[in-house]
Coordinates of C-alpha atoms in Angstrom, one line a residue:
X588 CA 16.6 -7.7 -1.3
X589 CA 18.6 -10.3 0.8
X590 CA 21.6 -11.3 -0.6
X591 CA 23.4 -14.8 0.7
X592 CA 27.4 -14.7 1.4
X593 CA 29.7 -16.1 -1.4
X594 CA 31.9 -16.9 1.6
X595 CA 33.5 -20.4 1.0
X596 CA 32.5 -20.4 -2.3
X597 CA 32.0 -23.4 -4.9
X598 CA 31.6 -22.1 -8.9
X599 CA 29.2 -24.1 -11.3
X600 CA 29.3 -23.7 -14.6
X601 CA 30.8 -24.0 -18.1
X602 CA 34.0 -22.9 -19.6
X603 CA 32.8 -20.6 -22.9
X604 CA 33.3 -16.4 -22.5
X605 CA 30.3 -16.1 -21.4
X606 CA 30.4 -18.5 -18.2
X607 CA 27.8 -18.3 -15.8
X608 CA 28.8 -19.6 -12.4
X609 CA 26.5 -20.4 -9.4
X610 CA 28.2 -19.6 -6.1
X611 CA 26.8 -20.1 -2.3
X612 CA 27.7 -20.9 1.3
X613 CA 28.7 -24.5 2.2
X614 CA 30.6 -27.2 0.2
X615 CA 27.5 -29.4 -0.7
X616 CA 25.7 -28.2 -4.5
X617 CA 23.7 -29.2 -6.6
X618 CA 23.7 -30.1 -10.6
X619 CA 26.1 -27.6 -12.3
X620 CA 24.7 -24.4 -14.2
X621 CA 24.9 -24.7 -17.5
X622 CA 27.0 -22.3 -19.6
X623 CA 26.1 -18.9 -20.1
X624 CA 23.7 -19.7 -17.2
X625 CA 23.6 -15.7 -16.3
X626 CA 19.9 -13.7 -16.3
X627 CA 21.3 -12.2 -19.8
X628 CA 22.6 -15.2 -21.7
X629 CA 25.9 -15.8 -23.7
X630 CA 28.2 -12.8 -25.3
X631 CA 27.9 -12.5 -29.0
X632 CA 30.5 -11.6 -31.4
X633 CA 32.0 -8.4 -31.0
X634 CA 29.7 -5.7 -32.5
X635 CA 30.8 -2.6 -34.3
X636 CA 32.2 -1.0 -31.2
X637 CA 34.3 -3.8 -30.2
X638 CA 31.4 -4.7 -27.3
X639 CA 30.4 -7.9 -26.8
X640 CA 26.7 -8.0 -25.7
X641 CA 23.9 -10.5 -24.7
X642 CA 20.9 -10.9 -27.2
X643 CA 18.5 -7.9 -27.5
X644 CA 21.5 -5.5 -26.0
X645 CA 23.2 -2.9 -28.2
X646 CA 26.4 0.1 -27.9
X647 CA 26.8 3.1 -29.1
X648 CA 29.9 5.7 -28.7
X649 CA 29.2 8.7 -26.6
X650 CA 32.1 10.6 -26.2
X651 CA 36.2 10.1 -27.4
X652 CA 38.9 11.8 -25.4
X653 CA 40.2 14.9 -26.9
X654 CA 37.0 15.0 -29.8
X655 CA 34.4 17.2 -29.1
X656 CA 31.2 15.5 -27.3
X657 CA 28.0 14.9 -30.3
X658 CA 27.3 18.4 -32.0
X659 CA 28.4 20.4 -28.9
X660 CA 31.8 22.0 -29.1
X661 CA 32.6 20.8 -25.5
X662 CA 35.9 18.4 -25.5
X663 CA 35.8 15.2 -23.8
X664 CA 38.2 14.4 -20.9
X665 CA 41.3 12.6 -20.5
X666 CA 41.1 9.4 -18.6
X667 CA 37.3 9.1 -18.1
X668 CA 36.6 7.5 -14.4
X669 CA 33.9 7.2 -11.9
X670 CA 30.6 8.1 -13.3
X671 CA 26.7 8.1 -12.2
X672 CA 23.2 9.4 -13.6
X673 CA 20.7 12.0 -12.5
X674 CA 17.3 12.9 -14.0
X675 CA 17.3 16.1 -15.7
X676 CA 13.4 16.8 -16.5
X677 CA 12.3 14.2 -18.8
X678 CA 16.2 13.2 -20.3
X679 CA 19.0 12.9 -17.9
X680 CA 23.1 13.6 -16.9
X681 CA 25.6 11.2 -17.2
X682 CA 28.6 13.0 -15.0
X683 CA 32.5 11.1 -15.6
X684 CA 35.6 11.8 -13.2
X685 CA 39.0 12.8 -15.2
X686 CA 42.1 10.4 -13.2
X687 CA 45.0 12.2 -14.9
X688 CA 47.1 14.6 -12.5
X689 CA 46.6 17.0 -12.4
X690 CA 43.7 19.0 -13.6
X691 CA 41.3 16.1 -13.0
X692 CA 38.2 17.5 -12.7
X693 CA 34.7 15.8 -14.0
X694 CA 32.3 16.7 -16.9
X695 CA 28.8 15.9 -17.8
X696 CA 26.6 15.0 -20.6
X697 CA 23.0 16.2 -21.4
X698 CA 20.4 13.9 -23.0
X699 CA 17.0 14.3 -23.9
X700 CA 14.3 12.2 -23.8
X701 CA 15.0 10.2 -26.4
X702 CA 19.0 9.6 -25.9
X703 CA 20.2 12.6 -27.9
X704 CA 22.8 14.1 -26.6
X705 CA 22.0 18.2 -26.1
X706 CA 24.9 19.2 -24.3
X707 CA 28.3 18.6 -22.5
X708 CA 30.2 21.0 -20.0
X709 CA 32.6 21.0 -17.2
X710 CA 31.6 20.8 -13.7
X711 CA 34.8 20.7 -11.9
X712 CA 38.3 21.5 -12.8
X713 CA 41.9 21.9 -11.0
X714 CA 42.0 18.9 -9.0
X715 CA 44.1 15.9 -9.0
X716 CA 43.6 12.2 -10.4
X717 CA 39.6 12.4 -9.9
X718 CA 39.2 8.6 -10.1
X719 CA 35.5 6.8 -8.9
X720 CA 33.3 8.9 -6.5
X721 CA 29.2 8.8 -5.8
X722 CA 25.9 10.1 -5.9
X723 CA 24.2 12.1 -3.2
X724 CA 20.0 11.9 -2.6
X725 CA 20.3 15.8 -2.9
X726 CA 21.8 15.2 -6.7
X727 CA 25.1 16.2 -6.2
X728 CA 28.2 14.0 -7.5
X729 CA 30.9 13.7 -5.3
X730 CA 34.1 13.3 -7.1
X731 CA 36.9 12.0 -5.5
X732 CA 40.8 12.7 -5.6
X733 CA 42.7 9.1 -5.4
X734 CA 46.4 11.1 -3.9
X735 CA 47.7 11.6 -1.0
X736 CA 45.9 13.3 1.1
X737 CA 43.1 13.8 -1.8
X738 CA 39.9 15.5 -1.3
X739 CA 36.3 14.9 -1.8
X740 CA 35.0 17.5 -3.8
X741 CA 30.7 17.7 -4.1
X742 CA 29.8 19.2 -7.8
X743 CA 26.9 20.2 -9.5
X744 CA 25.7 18.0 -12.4
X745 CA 24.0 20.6 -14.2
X746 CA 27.5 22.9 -14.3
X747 CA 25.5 25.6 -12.7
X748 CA 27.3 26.1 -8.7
X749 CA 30.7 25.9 -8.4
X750 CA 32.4 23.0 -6.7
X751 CA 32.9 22.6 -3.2
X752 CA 36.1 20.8 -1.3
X753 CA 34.9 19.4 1.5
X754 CA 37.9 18.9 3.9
X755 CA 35.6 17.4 6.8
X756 CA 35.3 14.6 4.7
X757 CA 38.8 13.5 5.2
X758 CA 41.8 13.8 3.6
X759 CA 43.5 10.4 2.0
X760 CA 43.5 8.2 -1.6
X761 CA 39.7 8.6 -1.8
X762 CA 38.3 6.3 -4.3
X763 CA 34.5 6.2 -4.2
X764 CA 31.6 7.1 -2.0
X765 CA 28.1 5.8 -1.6
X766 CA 25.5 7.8 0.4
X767 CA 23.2 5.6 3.5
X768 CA 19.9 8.0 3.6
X769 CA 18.4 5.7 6.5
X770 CA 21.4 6.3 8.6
X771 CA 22.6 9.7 6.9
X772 CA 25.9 9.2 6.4
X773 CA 28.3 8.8 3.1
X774 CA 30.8 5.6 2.8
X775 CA 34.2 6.3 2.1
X776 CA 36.9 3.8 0.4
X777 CA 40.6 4.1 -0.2
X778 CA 42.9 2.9 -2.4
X779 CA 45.9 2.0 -0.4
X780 CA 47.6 -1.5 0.1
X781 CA 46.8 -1.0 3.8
X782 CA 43.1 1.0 3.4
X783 CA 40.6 1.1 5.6
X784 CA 36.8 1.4 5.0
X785 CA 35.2 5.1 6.4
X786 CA 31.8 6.5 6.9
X787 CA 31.4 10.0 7.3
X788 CA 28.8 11.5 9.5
X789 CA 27.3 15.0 8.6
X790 CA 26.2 17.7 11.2
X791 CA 23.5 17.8 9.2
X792 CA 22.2 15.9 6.5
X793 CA 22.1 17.3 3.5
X794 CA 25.4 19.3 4.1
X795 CA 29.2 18.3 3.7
X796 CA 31.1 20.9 5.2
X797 CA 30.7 19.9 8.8
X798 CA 30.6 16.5 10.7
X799 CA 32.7 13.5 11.8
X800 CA 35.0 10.7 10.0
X801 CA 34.8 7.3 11.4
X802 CA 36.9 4.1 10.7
X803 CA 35.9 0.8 10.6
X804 CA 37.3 -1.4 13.6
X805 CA 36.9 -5.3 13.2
X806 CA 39.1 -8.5 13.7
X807 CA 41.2 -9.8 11.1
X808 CA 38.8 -12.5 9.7
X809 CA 36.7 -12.4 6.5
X810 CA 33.5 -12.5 8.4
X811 CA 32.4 -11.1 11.8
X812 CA 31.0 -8.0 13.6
X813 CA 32.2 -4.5 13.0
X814 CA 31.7 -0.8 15.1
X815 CA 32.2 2.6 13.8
X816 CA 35.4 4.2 16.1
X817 CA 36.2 8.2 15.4
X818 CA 39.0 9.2 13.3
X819 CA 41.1 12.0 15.9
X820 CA 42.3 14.2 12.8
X821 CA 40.5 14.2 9.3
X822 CA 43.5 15.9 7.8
X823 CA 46.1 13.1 8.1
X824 CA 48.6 15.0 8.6
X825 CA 51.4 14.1 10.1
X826 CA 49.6 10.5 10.9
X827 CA 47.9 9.1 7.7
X828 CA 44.0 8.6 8.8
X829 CA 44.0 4.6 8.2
X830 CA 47.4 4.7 11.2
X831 CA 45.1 6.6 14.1
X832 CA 42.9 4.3 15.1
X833 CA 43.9 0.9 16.8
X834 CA 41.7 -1.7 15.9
X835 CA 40.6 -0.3 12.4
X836 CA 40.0 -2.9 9.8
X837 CA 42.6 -2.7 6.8
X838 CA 41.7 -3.5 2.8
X839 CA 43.8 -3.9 0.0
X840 CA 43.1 -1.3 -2.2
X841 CA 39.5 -0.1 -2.1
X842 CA 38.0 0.6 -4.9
X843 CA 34.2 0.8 -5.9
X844 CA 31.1 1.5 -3.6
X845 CA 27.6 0.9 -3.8
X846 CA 24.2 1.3 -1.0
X847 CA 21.0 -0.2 -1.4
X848 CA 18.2 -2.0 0.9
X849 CA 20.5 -1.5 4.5
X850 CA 23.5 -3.1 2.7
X851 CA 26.7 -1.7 1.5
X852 CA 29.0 -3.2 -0.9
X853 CA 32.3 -2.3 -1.4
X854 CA 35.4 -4.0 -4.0
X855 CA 39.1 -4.4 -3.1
X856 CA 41.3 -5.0 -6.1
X857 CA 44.1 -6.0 -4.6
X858 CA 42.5 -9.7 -3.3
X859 CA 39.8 -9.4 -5.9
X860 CA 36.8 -9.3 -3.3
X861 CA 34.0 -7.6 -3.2
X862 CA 32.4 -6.9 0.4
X863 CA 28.7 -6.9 2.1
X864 CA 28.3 -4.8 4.9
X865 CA 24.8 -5.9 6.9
X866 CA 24.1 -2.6 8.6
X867 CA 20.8 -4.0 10.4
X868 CA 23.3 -5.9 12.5
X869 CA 26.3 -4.7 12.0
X870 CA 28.3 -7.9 10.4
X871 CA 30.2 -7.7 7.3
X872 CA 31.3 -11.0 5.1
X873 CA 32.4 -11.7 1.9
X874 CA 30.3 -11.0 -1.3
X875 CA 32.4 -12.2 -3.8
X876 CA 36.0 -14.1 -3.5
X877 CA 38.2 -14.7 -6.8
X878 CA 40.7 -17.0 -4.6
X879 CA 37.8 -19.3 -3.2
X880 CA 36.5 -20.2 -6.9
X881 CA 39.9 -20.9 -8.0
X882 CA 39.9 -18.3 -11.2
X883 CA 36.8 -20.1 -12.4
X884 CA 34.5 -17.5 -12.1
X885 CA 34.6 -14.7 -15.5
X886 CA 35.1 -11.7 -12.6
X887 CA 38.8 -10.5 -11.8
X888 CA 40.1 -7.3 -11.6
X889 CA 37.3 -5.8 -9.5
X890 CA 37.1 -2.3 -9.7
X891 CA 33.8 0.2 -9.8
X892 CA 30.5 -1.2 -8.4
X893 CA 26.7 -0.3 -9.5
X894 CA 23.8 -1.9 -8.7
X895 CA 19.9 -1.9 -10.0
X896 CA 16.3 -2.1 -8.4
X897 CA 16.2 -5.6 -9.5
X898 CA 19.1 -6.5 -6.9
X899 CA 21.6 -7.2 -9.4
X900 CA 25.4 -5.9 -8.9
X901 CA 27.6 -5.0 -12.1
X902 CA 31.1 -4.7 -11.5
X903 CA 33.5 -3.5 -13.9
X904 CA 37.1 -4.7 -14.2
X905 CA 40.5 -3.4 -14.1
X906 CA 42.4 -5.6 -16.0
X907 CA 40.6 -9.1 -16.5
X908 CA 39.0 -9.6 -19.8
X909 CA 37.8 -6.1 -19.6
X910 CA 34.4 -6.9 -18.7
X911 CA 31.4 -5.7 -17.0
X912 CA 30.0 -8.9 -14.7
X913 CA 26.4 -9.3 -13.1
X914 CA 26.0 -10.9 -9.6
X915 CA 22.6 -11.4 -9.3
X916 CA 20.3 -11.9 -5.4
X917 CA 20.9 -15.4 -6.0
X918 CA 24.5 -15.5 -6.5
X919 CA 24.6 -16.0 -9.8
X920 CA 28.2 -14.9 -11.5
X921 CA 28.5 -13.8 -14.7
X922 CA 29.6 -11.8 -17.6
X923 CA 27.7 -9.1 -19.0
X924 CA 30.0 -7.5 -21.7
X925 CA 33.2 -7.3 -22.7
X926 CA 34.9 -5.1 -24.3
X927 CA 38.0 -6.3 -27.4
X928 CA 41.1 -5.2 -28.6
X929 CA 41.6 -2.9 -25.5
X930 CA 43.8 -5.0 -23.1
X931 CA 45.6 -2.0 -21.8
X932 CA 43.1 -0.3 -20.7
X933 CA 40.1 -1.1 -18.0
X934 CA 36.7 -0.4 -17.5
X935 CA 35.2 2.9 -15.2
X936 CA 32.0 4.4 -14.4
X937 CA 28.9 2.0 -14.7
X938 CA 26.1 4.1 -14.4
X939 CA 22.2 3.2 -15.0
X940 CA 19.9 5.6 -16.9
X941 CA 17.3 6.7 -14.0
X942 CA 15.1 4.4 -15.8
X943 CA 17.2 1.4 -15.9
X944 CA 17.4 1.6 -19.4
X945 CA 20.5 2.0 -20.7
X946 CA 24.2 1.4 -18.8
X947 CA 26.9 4.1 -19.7
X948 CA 30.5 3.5 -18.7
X949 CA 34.0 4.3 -20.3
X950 CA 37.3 2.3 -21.6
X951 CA 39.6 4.8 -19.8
X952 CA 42.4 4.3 -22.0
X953 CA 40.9 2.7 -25.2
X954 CA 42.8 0.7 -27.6
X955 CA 45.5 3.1 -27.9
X956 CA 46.4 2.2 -24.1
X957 CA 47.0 6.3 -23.3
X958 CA 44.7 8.3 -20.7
X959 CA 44.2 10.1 -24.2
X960 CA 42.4 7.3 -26.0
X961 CA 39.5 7.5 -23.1
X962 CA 36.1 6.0 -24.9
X963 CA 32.5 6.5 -22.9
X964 CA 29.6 4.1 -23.9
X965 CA 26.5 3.5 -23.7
X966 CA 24.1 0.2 -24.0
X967 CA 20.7 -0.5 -24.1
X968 CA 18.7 -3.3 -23.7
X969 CA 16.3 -5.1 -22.0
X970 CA 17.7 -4.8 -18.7
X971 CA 15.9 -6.5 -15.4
X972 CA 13.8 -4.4 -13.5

């Protein structure tokens, strides 16, 4: 689905919690939106949870750091991250990164077909600060180290093959990666002050260990044409990978990453944008600019990025008023939830149910503030399909 730029952006809309805010190219609008003017509605009140939610939605706890996960005896993580959702027969996996260093590491949960949770395990252990990461078409979850010269690391969801580092893939502060089946490759952020935006080739699709890191090169503008250049040495070492090529687009601090429909989007939280690659023709813009709609708009702070088959884009925030926005095909702004009484903390790992259902994702530090008060929810609702 076609999505129009946010480039040069004007905001419509109210001022309540639950503004809605219409946002499109060119200075000339039409009659304002009216408030709550999103495809969900206003917020309610806080429900038991602390979750604010649009009418017909409702939360539930999943898992608590350092409590055991439902009736399994498996112990939830520290820090939950990055998260995404594979079908497992007729229930489903909901996988979440671990950013504490170290032992990192990423661990699943196991529901039936109903929504009751059946199990919980580790999948990957001994790595450092495992912060976002992505989904494979083969079902893998690639979890993603976010130090210095981190490492990707692909991992089984259903805890059964042991993890795999895979070096090819480049070593830097990896934050999260979105796999392009039409052109076979995996896109790469990283979460630097000066980061650059990578794509990683495979030999052979369907296999990480071999292939070739690019870069992207473009001008300095927030709009234009881009080209995929070779990165000489994946390792970084002695040169940091976003220093070899000349030419190679920087971002301030890359965070979330998301494919769909020949179109990549990607969030930077240091200038609070979010980014549209046009692969068809190789032009990139703005998606979403927080300094064009002069703090008007509900999202700042943005951080992961999910989207659904109806078009729709939920980004979470780091920060903000911890919430979980929608940005629909037509540029529509808006909150979603949010979550009280956990200002310390920020929101990781939107994931969708394979059946659009239901939208997990985790408070990583709670209301206790600590990487040890990690909370992972899940709502359901009438979601658009």
């Amino acid at each position: 689905m076609e999505r129009r730029s946010l480039l040069r952006a004007a905001v419509l809309g109210g001022t309540s919690a639950a503004l809605g805010g219409t946002l499109w190219r060119g200075a000339a609008y039409a009659a304002p939106a009216q408030p709550g003017a999103g495809p969900y509605g206003p917020l309610g009140s806080p429900d038991a949870n602390g979750i604010r939610l649009p009418a017909g939605f409702t939360s539930r706890v999943i898992a608590r750091s350092g409590r055991q996960v439902g009736n399994t005896s498996y112990t939830w993580h520290n820090a939950p991250d990055g998260g995404a959702c594979y079908a497992d027969g007729t229930g489903w996996i909901y996988v979440s990164n671990s950013e504490i260093n170290p032992s990192g590491g990423a661990s699943a949960v196991r529901f039936s077909s109903t929504g009751t949770i059946t199990g919980a395990y580790r999948i990957l252990s001994g790595t450092r600060q495992n912060c976002a990461g992505g989904r494979t078409p083969w079902n893998t979850w690639l979890s993603c180290e976010e130090v210095d010269r981190g490492y990707v690391y692909e991992t089984d969801p259903w805890g059964t093959d042991a993890a795999v580092q895979r070096a090819a893939m480049g070593r830097f502060k990896h934050e999260a990666a979105a796999a392009d089946p039409v052109r076979r490759v995996i896109y790469l952020t990283e979460d630097e002050t000066n980061g650059r935006f990578y794509r990683f080739v495979p030999t052979t699709w369907g296999n990480l260990s071999s292939g070739t890191l690019q870069v992207m090169v473009a001008g300095s503008a927030t709009s234009g044409s881009f080209t995929w250049t070779d990165i000489p040495d994946p390792d970084g070492s002695p040169t940091a990978t976003r220093s070899q090529v000349s030419g190679s687009k920087s971002f301030n601090g890359g965070e979330g990453c998301h494919y769909a429909n020949d179109t990549v989007w990607f969030t930077t939280k240091g200038d609070n944008r979010v980014w549209q690659l046009n692969l068809q023709n190789n032009t990139y813009e703005l998606a979403y600019d927080d300094s064009l709609v002069n703090g008007t708009a509900p999202l700042t702070g943005v951080d992961n990025i999910t989207g659904t088959s109806s078009g729709d884009l939920f980004v979470a925030e780091d920060g903000g008023t911890m919430e979980i926005c929608v940005i629909t095909p037509d540029d529509v702004v808006a909150s979603f939830l949010r979550v009280d009484g956990q200002s310390a903390s920020e929101i990781t790992g939107p994931a969708f149910s394979p059946d659009g259902a239901r939208l997990y994702f985790s408070s990583q530090r709670g209301t206790s503030g600590s990487s040890s008060g990690g909370i992972t929810y899940e709502v359901t609702g009438p979601f658009r399909s």
